[in-house]
mmCIF file of N, CA, C and O and ligand atoms in Angstrom:
data_model
loop_
_atom_site.group_PDB
_atom_site.id
_atom_site.type_symbol
_atom_site.label_atom_id
_atom_site.label_comp_id
_atom_site.label_asym_id
_atom_site.label_seq_id
_atom_site.Cartn_x
_atom_site.Cartn_y
_atom_site.Cartn_z
ATOM 1 N N UNK I 1 18.940 -31.833 -125.504
ATOM 2 C CA UNK I 1 19.337 -31.896 -126.912
ATOM 3 C C UNK I 1 19.448 -30.488 -127.491
ATOM 4 O O UNK I 1 18.632 -29.630 -127.224
ATOM 5 N N UNK I 2 20.467 -30.275 -128.285
ATOM 6 C CA UNK I 2 20.641 -28.956 -128.888
ATOM 7 C C UNK I 2 20.067 -28.924 -130.301
ATOM 8 O O UNK I 2 19.840 -29.959 -130.914
ATOM 9 N N UNK I 3 19.833 -27.716 -130.760
ATOM 10 C CA UNK I 3 19.371 -27.490 -132.121
ATOM 11 C C UNK I 3 20.296 -26.472 -132.770
ATOM 12 O O UNK I 3 21.007 -25.747 -132.080
ATOM 13 N N UNK I 4 20.242 -26.449 -134.091
ATOM 14 C CA UNK I 4 21.164 -25.591 -134.830
ATOM 15 C C UNK I 4 20.418 -24.656 -135.770
ATOM 16 O O UNK I 4 19.484 -25.064 -136.455
ATOM 17 N N UNK I 5 20.824 -23.395 -135.771
ATOM 18 C CA UNK I 5 20.354 -22.437 -136.769
ATOM 19 C C UNK I 5 21.577 -21.926 -137.524
ATOM 20 O O UNK I 5 22.661 -21.832 -136.955
ATOM 21 N N UNK I 6 21.376 -21.572 -138.790
ATOM 22 C CA UNK I 6 22.505 -21.028 -139.552
ATOM 23 C C UNK I 6 22.506 -19.506 -139.464
ATOM 24 O O UNK I 6 21.489 -18.877 -139.152
ATOM 25 N N UNK I 7 23.660 -18.954 -139.752
ATOM 26 C CA UNK I 7 23.814 -17.505 -139.816
ATOM 27 C C UNK I 7 22.740 -16.903 -140.729
ATOM 28 O O UNK I 7 22.088 -15.931 -140.382
ATOM 29 N N UNK I 8 22.547 -17.513 -141.885
ATOM 30 C CA UNK I 8 21.574 -17.010 -142.853
ATOM 31 C C UNK I 8 20.154 -17.013 -142.264
ATOM 32 O O UNK I 8 19.385 -16.075 -142.477
ATOM 33 N N UNK I 9 19.810 -18.073 -141.542
ATOM 34 C CA UNK I 9 18.472 -18.137 -140.941
ATOM 35 C C UNK I 9 18.262 -17.026 -139.922
ATOM 36 O O UNK I 9 17.152 -16.568 -139.699
ATOM 37 N N UNK I 10 19.367 -16.604 -139.304
ATOM 38 C CA UNK I 10 19.283 -15.539 -138.305
ATOM 39 C C UNK I 10 19.376 -14.146 -138.935
ATOM 40 O O UNK I 10 19.433 -13.150 -138.230
ATOM 41 N N UNK I 11 19.409 -14.099 -140.268
ATOM 42 C CA UNK I 11 19.458 -12.806 -140.932
ATOM 43 C C UNK I 11 20.851 -12.399 -141.376
ATOM 44 O O UNK I 11 21.054 -11.288 -141.851
ATOM 45 N N UNK I 12 21.806 -13.302 -141.211
ATOM 46 C CA UNK I 12 23.187 -12.998 -141.600
ATOM 47 C C UNK I 12 23.461 -13.356 -143.043
ATOM 48 O O UNK I 12 22.537 -13.541 -143.839
ATOM 49 N N UNK I 13 24.729 -13.475 -143.364
ATOM 50 C CA UNK I 13 25.117 -13.584 -144.770
ATOM 51 C C UNK I 13 25.931 -14.825 -145.093
ATOM 52 O O UNK I 13 26.362 -14.996 -146.225
ATOM 53 N N UNK I 14 26.183 -15.702 -144.129
ATOM 54 C CA UNK I 14 27.009 -16.859 -144.448
ATOM 55 C C UNK I 14 26.374 -18.136 -143.890
ATOM 56 O O UNK I 14 25.261 -18.110 -143.369
ATOM 57 N N UNK I 15 27.081 -19.225 -144.001
ATOM 58 C CA UNK I 15 26.506 -20.514 -143.609
ATOM 59 C C UNK I 15 27.055 -21.030 -142.284
ATOM 60 O O UNK I 15 26.980 -22.219 -142.002
ATOM 61 N N UNK I 16 27.609 -20.145 -141.486
ATOM 62 C CA UNK I 16 28.077 -20.554 -140.156
ATOM 63 C C UNK I 16 26.886 -21.094 -139.360
ATOM 64 O O UNK I 16 25.753 -20.663 -139.558
ATOM 65 N N UNK I 17 27.147 -22.052 -138.497
ATOM 66 C CA UNK I 17 26.067 -22.677 -137.733
ATOM 67 C C UNK I 17 26.254 -22.421 -136.245
ATOM 68 O O UNK I 17 27.371 -22.425 -135.735
ATOM 69 N N UNK I 18 25.134 -22.197 -135.569
ATOM 70 C CA UNK I 18 25.143 -21.976 -134.129
ATOM 71 C C UNK I 18 24.185 -22.955 -133.496
ATOM 72 O O UNK I 18 23.044 -23.080 -133.921
ATOM 73 N N UNK I 19 24.660 -23.639 -132.480
ATOM 74 C CA UNK I 19 23.766 -24.585 -131.837
ATOM 75 C C UNK I 19 23.693 -24.301 -130.345
ATOM 76 O O UNK I 19 24.607 -23.732 -129.743
ATOM 77 N N UNK I 20 22.561 -24.683 -129.767
ATOM 78 C CA UNK I 20 22.364 -24.474 -128.345
ATOM 79 C C UNK I 20 21.112 -25.182 -127.887
ATOM 80 O O UNK I 20 20.322 -25.666 -128.708
ATOM 81 N N UNK I 21 20.923 -25.220 -126.582
ATOM 82 C CA UNK I 21 19.751 -25.895 -126.015
ATOM 83 C C UNK I 21 18.506 -25.023 -126.069
ATOM 84 O O UNK I 21 17.388 -25.519 -125.973
ATOM 85 N N UNK I 22 18.704 -23.722 -126.187
ATOM 86 C CA UNK I 22 17.566 -22.809 -126.261
ATOM 87 C C UNK I 22 17.814 -21.789 -127.357
ATOM 88 O O UNK I 22 18.956 -21.572 -127.778
ATOM 89 N N UNK I 23 16.727 -21.157 -127.802
ATOM 90 C CA UNK I 23 16.870 -20.133 -128.832
ATOM 91 C C UNK I 23 17.759 -18.996 -128.327
ATOM 92 O O UNK I 23 18.588 -18.468 -129.067
ATOM 93 N N UNK I 24 17.622 -18.631 -127.058
ATOM 94 C CA UNK I 24 18.425 -17.548 -126.498
ATOM 95 C C UNK I 24 19.922 -17.861 -126.596
ATOM 96 O O UNK I 24 20.720 -16.987 -126.894
ATOM 97 N N UNK I 25 20.262 -19.113 -126.334
ATOM 98 C CA UNK I 25 21.672 -19.500 -126.404
ATOM 99 C C UNK I 25 22.188 -19.361 -127.841
ATOM 100 O O UNK I 25 23.284 -18.842 -128.080
ATOM 101 N N UNK I 26 21.375 -19.837 -128.789
ATOM 102 C CA UNK I 26 21.757 -19.738 -130.201
ATOM 103 C C UNK I 26 21.856 -18.272 -130.618
ATOM 104 O O UNK I 26 22.795 -17.860 -131.305
ATOM 105 N N UNK I 27 20.901 -17.469 -130.164
ATOM 106 C CA UNK I 27 20.891 -16.041 -130.468
ATOM 107 C C UNK I 27 22.168 -15.356 -129.964
ATOM 108 O O UNK I 27 22.750 -14.521 -130.645
ATOM 109 N N UNK I 28 22.576 -15.711 -128.756
ATOM 110 C CA UNK I 28 23.768 -15.076 -128.180
ATOM 111 C C UNK I 28 25.007 -15.407 -128.993
ATOM 112 O O UNK I 28 25.828 -14.537 -129.276
ATOM 113 N N UNK I 29 25.116 -16.668 -129.394
ATOM 114 C CA UNK I 29 26.257 -17.055 -130.234
ATOM 115 C C UNK I 29 26.190 -16.344 -131.575
ATOM 116 O O UNK I 29 27.194 -15.860 -132.092
ATOM 117 N N UNK I 30 24.978 -16.306 -132.131
ATOM 118 C CA UNK I 30 24.792 -15.650 -133.427
ATOM 119 C C UNK I 30 25.108 -14.166 -133.348
ATOM 120 O O UNK I 30 25.753 -13.623 -134.242
ATOM 121 N N UNK I 31 24.667 -13.515 -132.272
ATOM 122 C CA UNK I 31 24.861 -12.070 -132.149
ATOM 123 C C UNK I 31 26.345 -11.730 -132.107
ATOM 124 O O UNK I 31 26.790 -10.770 -132.746
ATOM 125 N N UNK I 32 27.131 -12.507 -131.383
ATOM 126 C CA UNK I 32 28.571 -12.254 -131.305
ATOM 127 C C UNK I 32 29.194 -12.372 -132.693
ATOM 128 O O UNK I 32 30.055 -11.576 -133.083
ATOM 129 N N UNK I 33 28.744 -13.347 -133.442
ATOM 130 C CA UNK I 33 29.218 -13.567 -134.808
ATOM 131 C C UNK I 33 28.818 -12.394 -135.714
ATOM 132 O O UNK I 33 29.636 -11.878 -136.471
ATOM 133 N N UNK I 34 27.584 -11.948 -135.606
ATOM 134 C CA UNK I 34 27.077 -10.857 -136.463
ATOM 135 C C UNK I 34 27.848 -9.559 -136.233
ATOM 136 O O UNK I 34 28.053 -8.780 -137.153
ATOM 137 N N UNK I 35 28.237 -9.342 -134.972
ATOM 138 C CA UNK I 35 28.895 -8.082 -134.638
ATOM 139 C C UNK I 35 30.368 -8.086 -135.028
ATOM 140 O O UNK I 35 31.050 -7.082 -134.905
ATOM 141 N N UNK I 36 30.850 -9.229 -135.517
ATOM 142 C CA UNK I 36 32.279 -9.344 -135.794
ATOM 143 C C UNK I 36 32.654 -8.824 -137.174
ATOM 144 O O UNK I 36 33.817 -8.742 -137.509
ATOM 145 N N UNK I 37 31.656 -8.474 -137.982
ATOM 146 C CA UNK I 37 32.025 -8.008 -139.324
ATOM 147 C C UNK I 37 30.962 -7.109 -139.950
ATOM 148 O O UNK I 37 29.799 -7.190 -139.634
ATOM 149 N N UNK I 38 31.433 -6.169 -140.781
ATOM 150 C CA UNK I 38 30.540 -5.112 -141.273
ATOM 151 C C UNK I 38 29.418 -5.633 -142.159
ATOM 152 O O UNK I 38 28.296 -5.160 -142.086
ATOM 153 N N UNK I 39 29.721 -6.608 -143.001
ATOM 154 C CA UNK I 39 28.700 -7.137 -143.905
ATOM 155 C C UNK I 39 27.549 -7.729 -143.102
ATOM 156 O O UNK I 39 26.373 -7.568 -143.439
ATOM 157 N N UNK I 40 27.895 -8.407 -142.002
ATOM 158 C CA UNK I 40 26.862 -8.994 -141.160
ATOM 159 C C UNK I 40 26.058 -7.915 -140.455
ATOM 160 O O UNK I 40 24.838 -7.993 -140.378
ATOM 161 N N UNK I 41 26.736 -6.895 -139.963
ATOM 162 C CA UNK I 41 26.017 -5.811 -139.281
ATOM 163 C C UNK I 41 25.016 -5.166 -140.224
ATOM 164 O O UNK I 41 23.871 -4.922 -139.863
ATOM 165 N N UNK I 42 25.459 -4.910 -141.457
ATOM 166 C CA UNK I 42 24.553 -4.297 -142.434
ATOM 167 C C UNK I 42 23.364 -5.185 -142.718
ATOM 168 O O UNK I 42 22.234 -4.722 -142.841
ATOM 169 N N UNK I 43 23.625 -6.466 -142.826
ATOM 170 C CA UNK I 43 22.541 -7.401 -143.105
ATOM 171 C C UNK I 43 21.507 -7.389 -141.980
ATOM 172 O O UNK I 43 20.299 -7.350 -142.219
ATOM 173 N N UNK I 44 22.000 -7.384 -140.751
ATOM 174 C CA UNK I 44 21.098 -7.354 -139.595
ATOM 175 C C UNK I 44 20.313 -6.052 -139.535
ATOM 176 O O UNK I 44 19.114 -6.040 -139.283
ATOM 177 N N UNK I 45 21.023 -4.947 -139.795
ATOM 178 C CA UNK I 45 20.358 -3.642 -139.726
ATOM 179 C C UNK I 45 19.258 -3.520 -140.786
ATOM 180 O O UNK I 45 18.270 -2.834 -140.580
ATOM 181 N N UNK I 46 19.457 -4.177 -141.943
ATOM 182 C CA UNK I 46 18.479 -4.069 -143.008
ATOM 183 C C UNK I 46 17.340 -5.062 -142.884
ATOM 184 O O UNK I 46 16.399 -5.066 -143.666
ATOM 185 N N UNK I 47 17.420 -5.907 -141.852
ATOM 186 C CA UNK I 47 16.454 -6.997 -141.741
ATOM 187 C C UNK I 47 15.034 -6.504 -141.513
ATOM 188 O O UNK I 47 14.079 -7.026 -142.068
ATOM 189 N N UNK I 48 14.905 -5.474 -140.679
ATOM 190 C CA UNK I 48 13.570 -4.957 -140.373
ATOM 191 C C UNK I 48 12.881 -4.469 -141.639
ATOM 192 O O UNK I 48 11.688 -4.694 -141.838
ATOM 193 N N UNK I 49 13.663 -3.818 -142.514
ATOM 194 C CA UNK I 49 13.088 -3.352 -143.776
ATOM 195 C C UNK I 49 12.739 -4.509 -144.689
ATOM 196 O O UNK I 49 11.719 -4.489 -145.372
ATOM 197 N N UNK I 50 13.587 -5.526 -144.721
ATOM 198 C CA UNK I 50 13.335 -6.662 -145.618
ATOM 199 C C UNK I 50 12.112 -7.448 -145.187
ATOM 200 O O UNK I 50 11.316 -7.883 -146.008
ATOM 201 N N UNK I 51 11.978 -7.671 -143.886
ATOM 202 C CA UNK I 51 10.921 -8.563 -143.418
ATOM 203 C C UNK I 51 9.656 -7.816 -143.017
ATOM 204 O O UNK I 51 8.593 -8.413 -142.924
ATOM 205 N N UNK I 52 9.770 -6.501 -142.748
ATOM 206 C CA UNK I 52 8.625 -5.752 -142.259
ATOM 207 C C UNK I 52 8.263 -6.098 -140.829
ATOM 208 O O UNK I 52 7.202 -5.701 -140.342
ATOM 209 N N UNK I 53 9.141 -6.810 -140.145
ATOM 210 C CA UNK I 53 8.877 -7.189 -138.763
ATOM 211 C C UNK I 53 9.718 -6.319 -137.835
ATOM 212 O O UNK I 53 10.859 -6.009 -138.150
ATOM 213 N N UNK I 54 9.169 -5.978 -136.681
ATOM 214 C CA UNK I 54 10.033 -5.346 -135.696
ATOM 215 C C UNK I 54 10.785 -6.439 -134.950
ATOM 216 O O UNK I 54 10.574 -7.629 -135.175
ATOM 217 N N UNK I 55 11.680 -6.017 -134.065
ATOM 218 C CA UNK I 55 12.559 -6.995 -133.442
ATOM 219 C C UNK I 55 11.781 -8.037 -132.639
ATOM 220 O O UNK I 55 12.106 -9.223 -132.652
ATOM 221 N N UNK I 56 10.750 -7.576 -131.947
ATOM 222 C CA UNK I 56 9.975 -8.512 -131.123
ATOM 223 C C UNK I 56 9.249 -9.540 -131.993
ATOM 224 O O UNK I 56 9.224 -10.732 -131.686
ATOM 225 N N UNK I 57 8.669 -9.080 -133.105
ATOM 226 C CA UNK I 57 7.985 -10.009 -134.017
ATOM 227 C C UNK I 57 8.968 -11.008 -134.597
ATOM 228 O O UNK I 57 8.665 -12.198 -134.731
ATOM 229 N N UNK I 58 10.156 -10.507 -134.933
ATOM 230 C CA UNK I 58 11.184 -11.387 -135.488
ATOM 231 C C UNK I 58 11.602 -12.433 -134.456
ATOM 232 O O UNK I 58 11.700 -13.623 -134.766
ATOM 233 N N UNK I 59 11.810 -11.977 -133.212
ATOM 234 C CA UNK I 59 12.202 -12.894 -132.146
ATOM 235 C C UNK I 59 11.145 -13.987 -131.950
ATOM 236 O O UNK I 59 11.465 -15.163 -131.783
ATOM 237 N N UNK I 60 9.878 -13.568 -131.946
ATOM 238 C CA UNK I 60 8.785 -14.537 -131.768
ATOM 239 C C UNK I 60 8.789 -15.565 -132.894
ATOM 240 O O UNK I 60 8.619 -16.765 -132.669
ATOM 241 N N UNK I 61 8.989 -15.084 -134.123
ATOM 242 C CA UNK I 61 8.979 -16.005 -135.264
ATOM 243 C C UNK I 61 10.178 -16.942 -135.205
ATOM 244 O O UNK I 61 10.053 -18.147 -135.442
ATOM 245 N N UNK I 62 11.332 -16.398 -134.877
ATOM 246 C CA UNK I 62 12.523 -17.245 -134.827
ATOM 247 C C UNK I 62 12.423 -18.278 -133.705
ATOM 248 O O UNK I 62 12.882 -19.404 -133.840
ATOM 249 N N UNK I 63 11.806 -17.868 -132.597
ATOM 250 C CA UNK I 63 11.607 -18.820 -131.501
ATOM 251 C C UNK I 63 10.758 -19.999 -131.988
ATOM 252 O O UNK I 63 11.062 -21.156 -131.700
ATOM 253 N N UNK I 64 9.715 -19.707 -132.769
ATOM 254 C CA UNK I 64 8.863 -20.776 -133.299
ATOM 255 C C UNK I 64 9.640 -21.652 -134.273
ATOM 256 O O UNK I 64 9.511 -22.875 -134.268
ATOM 257 N N UNK I 65 10.452 -21.021 -135.121
ATOM 258 C CA UNK I 65 11.252 -21.809 -136.064
ATOM 259 C C UNK I 65 12.244 -22.701 -135.322
ATOM 260 O O UNK I 65 12.470 -23.841 -135.708
ATOM 261 N N UNK I 66 12.803 -22.143 -134.251
ATOM 262 C CA UNK I 66 13.732 -22.933 -133.445
ATOM 263 C C UNK I 66 13.003 -24.124 -132.826
ATOM 264 O O UNK I 66 13.481 -25.260 -132.860
ATOM 265 N N UNK I 67 11.821 -23.852 -132.263
ATOM 266 C CA UNK I 67 11.034 -24.917 -131.638
ATOM 267 C C UNK I 67 10.674 -26.013 -132.642
ATOM 268 O O UNK I 67 10.594 -27.186 -132.302
ATOM 269 N N UNK I 68 10.427 -25.609 -133.896
ATOM 270 C CA UNK I 68 9.992 -26.563 -134.915
ATOM 271 C C UNK I 68 11.151 -27.387 -135.467
ATOM 272 O O UNK I 68 10.933 -28.403 -136.127
ATOM 273 N N UNK I 69 12.361 -26.953 -135.214
ATOM 274 C CA UNK I 69 13.528 -27.693 -135.748
ATOM 275 C C UNK I 69 13.680 -29.009 -135.016
ATOM 276 O O UNK I 69 13.335 -29.140 -133.851
ATOM 277 N N UNK I 70 14.276 -29.969 -135.739
ATOM 278 C CA UNK I 70 14.545 -31.225 -135.053
ATOM 279 C C UNK I 70 15.891 -31.117 -134.337
ATOM 280 O O UNK I 70 16.739 -30.314 -134.689
ATOM 281 N N UNK I 71 16.039 -31.911 -133.313
ATOM 282 C CA UNK I 71 17.262 -31.904 -132.520
ATOM 283 C C UNK I 71 18.472 -32.307 -133.355
ATOM 284 O O UNK I 71 18.345 -33.105 -134.287
ATOM 285 N N UNK I 72 19.625 -31.769 -133.005
ATOM 286 C CA UNK I 72 20.866 -32.191 -133.644
ATOM 287 C C UNK I 72 21.102 -33.666 -133.370
ATOM 288 O O UNK I 72 20.794 -34.155 -132.298
ATOM 289 N N UNK I 73 21.697 -34.299 -134.362
ATOM 290 C CA UNK I 73 21.995 -35.724 -134.178
ATOM 291 C C UNK I 73 23.336 -35.905 -133.446
ATOM 292 O O UNK I 73 24.176 -35.047 -133.524
HETATM 293 ZN ZN1 LIG W 101 27.795 -15.337 -140.739
#
């Protein structure tokens, strides 16, 4: 079963949705999307300052959020 995260949940700026069977799969789809436009790149680059988390801490937290999500219907 796949799960879905939104661009915004991943630190982006829009409501695009990415789904996959694992967080890594969703991350890969999200990363390609983030790199496609400047506003998204800026949002991602500023994320560490906004959240106070380094990349590893952010990844760990997002993995937990992904795990806690319910499966797509
Ligand atoms: Zn987006």
